[in-house]
XYZ file of C-alpha atoms in Angstrom:
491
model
C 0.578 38.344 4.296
C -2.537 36.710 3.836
C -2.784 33.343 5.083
C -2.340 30.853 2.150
C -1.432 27.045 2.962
C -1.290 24.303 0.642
C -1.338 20.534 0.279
C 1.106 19.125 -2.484
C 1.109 15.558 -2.400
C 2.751 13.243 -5.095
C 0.924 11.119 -6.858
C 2.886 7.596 -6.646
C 0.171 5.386 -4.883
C -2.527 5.372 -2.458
C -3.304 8.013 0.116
C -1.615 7.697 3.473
C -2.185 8.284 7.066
C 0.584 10.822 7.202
C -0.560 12.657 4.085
C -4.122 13.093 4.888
C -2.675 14.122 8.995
C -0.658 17.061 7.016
C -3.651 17.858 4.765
C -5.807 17.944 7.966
C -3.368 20.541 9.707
C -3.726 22.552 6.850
C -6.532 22.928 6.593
C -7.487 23.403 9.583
C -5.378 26.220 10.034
C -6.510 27.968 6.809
C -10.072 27.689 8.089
C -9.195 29.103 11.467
C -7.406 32.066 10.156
C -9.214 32.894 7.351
C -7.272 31.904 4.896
C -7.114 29.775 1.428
C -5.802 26.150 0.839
C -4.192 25.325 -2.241
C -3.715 21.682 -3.524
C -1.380 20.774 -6.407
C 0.146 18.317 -7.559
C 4.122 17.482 -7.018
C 4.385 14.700 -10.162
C 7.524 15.015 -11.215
C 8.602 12.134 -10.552
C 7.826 10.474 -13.893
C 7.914 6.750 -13.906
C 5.669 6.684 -10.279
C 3.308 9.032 -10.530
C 0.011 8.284 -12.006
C -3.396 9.637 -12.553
C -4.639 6.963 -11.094
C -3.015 7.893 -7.535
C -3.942 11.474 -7.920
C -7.467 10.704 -8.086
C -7.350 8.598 -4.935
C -5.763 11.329 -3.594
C -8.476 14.169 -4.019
C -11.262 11.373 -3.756
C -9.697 10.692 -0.265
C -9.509 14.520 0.683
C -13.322 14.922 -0.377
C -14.333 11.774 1.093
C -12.837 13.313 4.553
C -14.576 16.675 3.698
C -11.870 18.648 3.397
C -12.321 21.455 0.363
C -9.692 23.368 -1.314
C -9.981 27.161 -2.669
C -7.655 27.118 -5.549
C -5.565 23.970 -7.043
C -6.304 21.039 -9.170
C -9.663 20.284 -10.473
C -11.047 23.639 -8.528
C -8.338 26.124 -10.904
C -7.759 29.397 -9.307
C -5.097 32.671 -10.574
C -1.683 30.145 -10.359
C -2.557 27.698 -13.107
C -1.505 24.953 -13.746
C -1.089 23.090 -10.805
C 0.756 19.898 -12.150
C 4.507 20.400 -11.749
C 4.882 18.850 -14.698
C 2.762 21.275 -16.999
C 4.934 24.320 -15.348
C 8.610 23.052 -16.656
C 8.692 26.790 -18.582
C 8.515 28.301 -15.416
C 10.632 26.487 -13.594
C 13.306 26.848 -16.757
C 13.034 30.279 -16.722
C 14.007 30.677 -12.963
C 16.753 28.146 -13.700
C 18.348 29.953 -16.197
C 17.987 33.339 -13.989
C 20.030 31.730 -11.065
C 22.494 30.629 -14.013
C 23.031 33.878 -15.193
C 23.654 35.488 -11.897
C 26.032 32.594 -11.231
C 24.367 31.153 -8.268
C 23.895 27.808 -10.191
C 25.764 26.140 -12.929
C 25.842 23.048 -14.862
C 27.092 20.103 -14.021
C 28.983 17.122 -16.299
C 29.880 14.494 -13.587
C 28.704 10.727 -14.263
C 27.216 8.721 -12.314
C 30.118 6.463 -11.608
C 32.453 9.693 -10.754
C 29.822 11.113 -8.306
C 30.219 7.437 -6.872
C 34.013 7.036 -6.436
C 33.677 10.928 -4.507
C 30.994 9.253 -1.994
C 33.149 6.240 -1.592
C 36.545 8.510 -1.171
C 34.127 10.893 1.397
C 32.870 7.646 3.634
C 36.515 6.384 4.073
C 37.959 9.946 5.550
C 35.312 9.398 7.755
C 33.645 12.707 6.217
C 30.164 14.219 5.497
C 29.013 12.357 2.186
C 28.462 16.002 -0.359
C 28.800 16.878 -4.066
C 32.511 18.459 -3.751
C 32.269 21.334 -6.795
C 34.332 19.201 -9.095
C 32.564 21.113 -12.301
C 32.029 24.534 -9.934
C 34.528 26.995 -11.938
C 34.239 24.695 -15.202
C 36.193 27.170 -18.319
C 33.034 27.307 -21.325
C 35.566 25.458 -23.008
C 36.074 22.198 -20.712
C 32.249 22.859 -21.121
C 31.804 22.232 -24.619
C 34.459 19.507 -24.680
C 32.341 17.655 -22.349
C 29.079 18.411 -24.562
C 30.709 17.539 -27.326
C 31.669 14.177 -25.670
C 28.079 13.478 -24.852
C 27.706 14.284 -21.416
C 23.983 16.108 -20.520
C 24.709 18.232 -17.291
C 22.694 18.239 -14.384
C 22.014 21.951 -12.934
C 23.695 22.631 -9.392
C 22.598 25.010 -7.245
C 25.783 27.052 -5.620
C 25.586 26.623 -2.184
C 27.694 29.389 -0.090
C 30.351 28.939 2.151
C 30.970 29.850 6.158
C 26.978 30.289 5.987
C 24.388 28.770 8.540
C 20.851 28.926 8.043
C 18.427 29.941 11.135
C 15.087 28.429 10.932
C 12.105 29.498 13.425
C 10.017 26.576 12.940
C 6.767 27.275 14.691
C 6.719 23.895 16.364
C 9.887 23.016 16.321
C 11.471 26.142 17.571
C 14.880 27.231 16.390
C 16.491 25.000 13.963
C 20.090 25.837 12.393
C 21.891 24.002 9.486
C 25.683 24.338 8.278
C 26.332 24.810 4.977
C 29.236 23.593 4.399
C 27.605 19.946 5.149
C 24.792 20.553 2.265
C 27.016 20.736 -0.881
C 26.146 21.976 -4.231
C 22.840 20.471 -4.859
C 20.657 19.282 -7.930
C 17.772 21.866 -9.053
C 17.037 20.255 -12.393
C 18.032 17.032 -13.860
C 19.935 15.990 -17.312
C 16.263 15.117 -18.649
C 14.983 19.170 -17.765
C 12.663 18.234 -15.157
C 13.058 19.819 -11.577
C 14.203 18.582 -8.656
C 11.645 18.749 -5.556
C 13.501 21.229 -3.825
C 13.765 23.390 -6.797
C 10.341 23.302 -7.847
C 8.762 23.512 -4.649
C 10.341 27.170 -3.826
C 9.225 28.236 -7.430
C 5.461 26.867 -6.540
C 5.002 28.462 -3.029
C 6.352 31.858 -4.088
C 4.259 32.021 -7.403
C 1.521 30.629 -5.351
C 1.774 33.188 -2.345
C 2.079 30.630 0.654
C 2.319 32.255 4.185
C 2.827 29.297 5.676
C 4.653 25.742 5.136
C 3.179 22.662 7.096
C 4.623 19.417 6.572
C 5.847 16.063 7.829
C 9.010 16.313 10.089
C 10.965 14.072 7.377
C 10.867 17.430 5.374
C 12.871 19.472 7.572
C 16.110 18.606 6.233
C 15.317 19.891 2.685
C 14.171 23.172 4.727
C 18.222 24.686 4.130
C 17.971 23.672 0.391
C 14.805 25.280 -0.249
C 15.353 28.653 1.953
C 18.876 29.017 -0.124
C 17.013 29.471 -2.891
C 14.447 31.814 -1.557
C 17.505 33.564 -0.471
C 18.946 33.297 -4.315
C 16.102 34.519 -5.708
C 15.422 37.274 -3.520
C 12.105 35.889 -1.950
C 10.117 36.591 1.283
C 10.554 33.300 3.069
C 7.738 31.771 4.289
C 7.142 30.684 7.868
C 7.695 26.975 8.476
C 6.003 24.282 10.658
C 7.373 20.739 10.585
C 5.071 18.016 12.506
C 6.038 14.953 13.906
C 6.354 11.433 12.661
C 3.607 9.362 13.386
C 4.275 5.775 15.169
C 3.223 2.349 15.608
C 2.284 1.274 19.424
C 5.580 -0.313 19.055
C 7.217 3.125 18.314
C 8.514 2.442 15.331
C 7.525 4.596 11.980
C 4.320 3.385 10.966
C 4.239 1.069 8.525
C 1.826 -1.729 6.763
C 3.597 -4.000 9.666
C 0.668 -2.198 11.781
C -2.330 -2.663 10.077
C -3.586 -0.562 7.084
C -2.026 2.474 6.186
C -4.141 3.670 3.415
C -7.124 6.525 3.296
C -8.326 3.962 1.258
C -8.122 0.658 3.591
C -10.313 2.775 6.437
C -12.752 3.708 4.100
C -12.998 -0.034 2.577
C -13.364 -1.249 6.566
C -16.411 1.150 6.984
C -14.616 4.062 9.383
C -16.713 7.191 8.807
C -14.844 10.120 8.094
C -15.695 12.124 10.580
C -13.894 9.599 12.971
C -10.424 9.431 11.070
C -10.962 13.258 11.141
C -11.368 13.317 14.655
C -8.608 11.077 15.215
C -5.846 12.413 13.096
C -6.351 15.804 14.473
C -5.099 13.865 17.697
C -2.192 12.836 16.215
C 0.159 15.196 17.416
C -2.133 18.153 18.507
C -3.791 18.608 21.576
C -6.820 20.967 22.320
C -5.909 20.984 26.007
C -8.601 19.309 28.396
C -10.241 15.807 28.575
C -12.106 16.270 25.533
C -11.667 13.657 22.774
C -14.944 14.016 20.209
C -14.655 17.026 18.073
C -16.633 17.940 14.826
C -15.421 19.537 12.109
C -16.110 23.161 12.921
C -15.092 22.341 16.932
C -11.791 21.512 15.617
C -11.307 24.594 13.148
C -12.135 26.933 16.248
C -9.567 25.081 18.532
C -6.763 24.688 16.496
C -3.317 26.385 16.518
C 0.235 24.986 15.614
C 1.027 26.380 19.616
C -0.716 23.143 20.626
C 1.155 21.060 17.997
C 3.320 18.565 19.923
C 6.911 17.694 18.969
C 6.909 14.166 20.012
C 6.305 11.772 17.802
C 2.361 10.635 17.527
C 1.264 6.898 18.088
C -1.695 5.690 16.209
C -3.840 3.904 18.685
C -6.236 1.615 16.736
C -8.096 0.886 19.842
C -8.935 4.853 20.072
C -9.695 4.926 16.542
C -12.440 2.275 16.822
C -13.878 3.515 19.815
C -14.103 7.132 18.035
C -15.450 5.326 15.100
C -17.814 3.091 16.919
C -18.884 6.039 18.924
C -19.879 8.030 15.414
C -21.324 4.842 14.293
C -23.792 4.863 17.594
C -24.635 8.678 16.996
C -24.807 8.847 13.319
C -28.595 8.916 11.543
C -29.926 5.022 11.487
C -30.921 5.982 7.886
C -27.482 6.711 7.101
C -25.371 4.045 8.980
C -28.148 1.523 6.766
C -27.072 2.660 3.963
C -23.531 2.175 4.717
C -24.443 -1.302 6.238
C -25.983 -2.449 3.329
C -23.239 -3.118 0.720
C -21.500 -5.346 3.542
C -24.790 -7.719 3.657
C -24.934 -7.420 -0.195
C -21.299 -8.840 -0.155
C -21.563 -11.418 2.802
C -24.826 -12.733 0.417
C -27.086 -11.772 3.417
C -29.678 -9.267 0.727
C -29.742 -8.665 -3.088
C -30.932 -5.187 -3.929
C -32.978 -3.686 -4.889
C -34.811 -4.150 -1.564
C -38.644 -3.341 -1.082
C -39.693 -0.981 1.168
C -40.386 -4.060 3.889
C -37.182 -5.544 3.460
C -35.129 -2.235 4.020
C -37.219 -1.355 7.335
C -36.479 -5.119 8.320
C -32.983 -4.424 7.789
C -33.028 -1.193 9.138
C -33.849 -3.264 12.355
C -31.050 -5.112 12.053
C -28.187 -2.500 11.811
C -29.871 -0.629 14.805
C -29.714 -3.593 17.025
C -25.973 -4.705 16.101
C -24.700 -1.146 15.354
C -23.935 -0.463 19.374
C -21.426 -3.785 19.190
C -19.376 -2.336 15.997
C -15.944 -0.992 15.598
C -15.941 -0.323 11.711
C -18.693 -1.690 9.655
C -17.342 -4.484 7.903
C -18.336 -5.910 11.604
C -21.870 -5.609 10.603
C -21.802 -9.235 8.723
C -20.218 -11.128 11.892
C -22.867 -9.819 14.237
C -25.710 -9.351 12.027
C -24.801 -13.111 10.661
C -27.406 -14.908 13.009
C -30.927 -13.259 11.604
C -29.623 -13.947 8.064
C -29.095 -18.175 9.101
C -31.716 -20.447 9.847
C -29.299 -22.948 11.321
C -27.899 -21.863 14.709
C -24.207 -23.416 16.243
C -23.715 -23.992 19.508
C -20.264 -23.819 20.276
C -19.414 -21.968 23.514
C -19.038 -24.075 26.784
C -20.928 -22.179 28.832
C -23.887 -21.776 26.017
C -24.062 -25.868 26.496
C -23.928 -25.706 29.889
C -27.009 -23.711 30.125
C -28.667 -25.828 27.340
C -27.749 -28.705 29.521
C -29.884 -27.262 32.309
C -33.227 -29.678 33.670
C -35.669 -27.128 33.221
C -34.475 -25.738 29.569
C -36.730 -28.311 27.181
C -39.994 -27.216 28.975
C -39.092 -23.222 28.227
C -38.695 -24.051 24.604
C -41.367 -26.396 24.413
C -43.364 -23.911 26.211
C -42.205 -20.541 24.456
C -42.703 -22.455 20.673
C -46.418 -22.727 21.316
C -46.825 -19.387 22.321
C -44.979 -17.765 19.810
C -47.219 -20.046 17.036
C -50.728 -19.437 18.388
C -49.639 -15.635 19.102
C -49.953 -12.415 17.240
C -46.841 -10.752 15.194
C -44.053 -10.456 17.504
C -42.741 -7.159 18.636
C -40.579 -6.212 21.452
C -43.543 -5.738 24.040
C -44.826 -8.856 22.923
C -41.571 -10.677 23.004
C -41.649 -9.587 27.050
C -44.880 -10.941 27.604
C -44.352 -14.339 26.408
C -41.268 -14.677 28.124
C -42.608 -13.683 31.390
C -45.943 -15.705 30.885
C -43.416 -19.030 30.162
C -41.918 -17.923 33.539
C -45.569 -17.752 35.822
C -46.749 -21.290 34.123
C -43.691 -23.190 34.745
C -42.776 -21.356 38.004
C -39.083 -20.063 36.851
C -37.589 -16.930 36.000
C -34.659 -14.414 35.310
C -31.568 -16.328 33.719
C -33.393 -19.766 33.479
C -35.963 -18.264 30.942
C -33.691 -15.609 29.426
C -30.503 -17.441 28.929
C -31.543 -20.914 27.500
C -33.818 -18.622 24.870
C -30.882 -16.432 23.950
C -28.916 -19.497 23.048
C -31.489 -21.206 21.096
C -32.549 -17.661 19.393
C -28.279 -17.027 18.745
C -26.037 -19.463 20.304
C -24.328 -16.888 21.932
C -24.814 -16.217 25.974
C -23.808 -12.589 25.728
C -25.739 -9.994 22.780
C -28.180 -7.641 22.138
C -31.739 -7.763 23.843
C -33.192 -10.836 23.893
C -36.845 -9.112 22.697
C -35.477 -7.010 20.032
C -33.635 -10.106 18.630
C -36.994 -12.328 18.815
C -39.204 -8.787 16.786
C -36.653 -8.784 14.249
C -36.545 -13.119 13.826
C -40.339 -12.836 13.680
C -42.573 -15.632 14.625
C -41.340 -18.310 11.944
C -37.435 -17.703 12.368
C -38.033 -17.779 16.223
C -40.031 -21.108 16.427
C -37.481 -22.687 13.858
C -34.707 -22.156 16.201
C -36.540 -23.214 19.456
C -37.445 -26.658 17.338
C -34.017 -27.077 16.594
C -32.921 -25.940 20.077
C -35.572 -28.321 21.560
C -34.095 -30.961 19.168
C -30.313 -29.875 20.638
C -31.112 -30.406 24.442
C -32.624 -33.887 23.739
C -29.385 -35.224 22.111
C -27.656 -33.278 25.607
C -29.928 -35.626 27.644
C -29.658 -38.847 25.562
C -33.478 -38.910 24.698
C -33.215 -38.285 20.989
């Protein structure tokens, strides 16, 4: 067969980690082979699913760059590709496995199906539909019709069978039978059941190959029964491990955001989350860590797919992200940059030509400090201020120092009577302060960078004074003069 994958998320809120993990895998392996994704849409669950969350959905797959061949919005020989515009299809196989007897329908109310779980738990046995309406007579059928009871369909499960599964990562998996019970394929209200529909979808649809979340594997024996029913080629099966917390624990909103969404709100590039999920759980081998897009469809393989669970390390995610961030066009990561200012109140578009290349400045000076960049308007916050805190101990130490009023005193007047600053420029001044009042290296540098930032550690000390220009940097030496007089009780 042809290698087919698909993605078939339900639509019932916002994007996930683990969803856009097993939309990476397959696509990535459909790219490596050859082969065609599918993505439809699993939204038949009625009261939760919304349009609303499908759109996030294939916003969030585009956003990460991931294309599809055939599915929703893209069409393709299988349409539709709602479940919920394909109930005739999934009747029609319904009523097939009810003719041949391998399903039938079902009266039991809720409350009976209860009091059979209850009697189950106390025996100390496995909690399973017992075939109380199995060998129903058509006429206990339409007494229980005519007494208003809308059946359920059950799928007829054999006996004294066990199911083999290959899973290509998990290796050999086997399930009893007698442990599943009859199961649900479509409910009172006609709409299928997941497992039902699913089998109907990736047969019609011509998948190759399932890849899914771990938590899937147990409706594996449900689904390949019915393949089995049906008379199906199976298809091959690859079920990939939770992903964890640091503490080890399922991830959950407990550890930070969760949601496509979230990272894309923060300012993560997609390339990054790319990069990382593909981590999660798959290994190309080597010390490697920074793969493109194309580096990863030429590496991958479910072989290297691990079994263990995969942790989500935020700290490697922001030092992929930060290192995209560094190596991404300047053009580009200003553009990203720029809504952050717009929000913080830093700009107002639209900006002139000046303004952006002044900004421009900015984000390429602070952009080697950031994780994500909603960190742009914390370290980009002191050329947008004309008022500068000095908070840090050690910052008022320095300011404190005997020699630190002169230096500002000194550098004010030739930043006034000089030409435009620039970085070159910024170097000269600082060094000619240094010859004319016969000090250098951290007595210059340090007391400036407080004044300039009223931080001690940051980015270079000339680039900061080209970008504050010759007003903003005499402004803040004034007020820094003004600082160290109050320090030495002469103000």
């Amino acid at each position: 067969m042809p290698v087919r994958v698909r993605f078939a998320p339900s639509p019932t809120g916002p994007f996930h980690i683990g969803g856009a993990r097993s939309a990476l895998f397959n696509w990535l392996f459909a790219r490596h082979y050859g082969g065609a994704l599918i993505v439809r849409i699993e939204d038949t669950d009625l009261e939760r699913s919304t349009r609303e969350s499908e759109e996030n959905i294939l916003n969030a797959l585009r956003w990460l760059g991931l294309d599809w061949d055939e599915g929703i919005q893209v069409g393709g020989p299988n349409e539709p590709y709602r479940q919920t515009e394909r109930l005739d299809l999934y009747r029609r196989y319904a009523d097939t496995l009810l003719e041949s007897g391998q399903a039938y329908r079902c009266y039991c109310t809720e409350e009976e199906l209860a009091a059979e779980r209850e009697e189950l738990l106390e025996k100390g046995e496995m909690v399973r539909y017992m075939g109380r309406c199995r060998n129903l007579t058509p006429q206990a059928r339409a007494a229980l019709e005519a007494a208003g009871r809308k059946p359920v369909i059950r799928f007829r499960v054999p006996e004294n069978h066990v199911i083999q599964v290959n899973d290509l990562v998990r290796g050999e998996v086997s399930f009893d039978c007698s442990g599943i019970g009859d199961f649900i394929i479509v409910k009172s209200d006609g709409i299928p059941t997941y497992n039902f529909a699913v089998v109907i979808d990736d047969h019609t649809m011509g998948i190759s190959h399932v890849i899914r979340a771990e938590e899937h594997l147990s409706n594996t024996p449900r689904q390949i029964l019915i393949f089995e029913a049906l008379g199906w080629q199976i298809p091959e099966f690859a079920h990939v491990s939770l992903i964890l917390g640091q503490d080890r624990s399922k991830m959950s909103k407990r550890h930070g955001a969760t949601a496509i969404e979230q990272y894309q709100a923060k300012g993560y590039l997609p390339e990054a989350l790319v990069n990382f999920l593909a981590l999660l759980g798959w290994s190309p081998g080597g010390e490697e860590e920074v793969f493109s897009l194309e580096q990863l469809v030429e590496h991958f393989s479910l072989e290297r797919v691990s079994k263990s669970p995969a942790v989500f390390d935020l700290d490697k995610l922001n030092w992929l992200n930060g290192h995209y961030i560094r190596t991404a066009s300047l053009e580009r990561i200003t553009e990203l940059a720029i809504p952050y200012l717009e929000e913080a109140g830093y700009i107002s578009q639209p900006l002139t030509a000046k303004r952006y290349e002044w900004v421009k400045m900015v984000v390429a000076l602070v952009r080697d400090y950031l994780n994500c960049l909603e960190e742009i308007t914390d370290h980009a916050a002191i050329f947008f201020s004309d008022k500068v805190d000095i908070e840090e101990y050690e910052a008022r130490e320095i300011m404190a120092g005997n020699q630190v009023p002169a230096v500002l005193q000194a550098l004010k007047a030739k930043v006034t009577t000089g030409p435009a600053l620039t970085e070159a420029g910024a170097r000269l001044l600082l060094k000619e302060v240094g010859k004319e009042l016969g000090v250098k290296g951290k007595e210059i540098f340090m007391p400036v960078r407080v004044a300039l930032t009223g931080k001690t550690h940051g980015p270079d000390l000339n680039r900061i004074m080209a970008i504050l220009g010759q007003t903003g940097v005499a402004n803040r030496l004034e007020q820094a003069r003004a600082y160290t007089a109050i320090l030495n009780g002469q103000a």
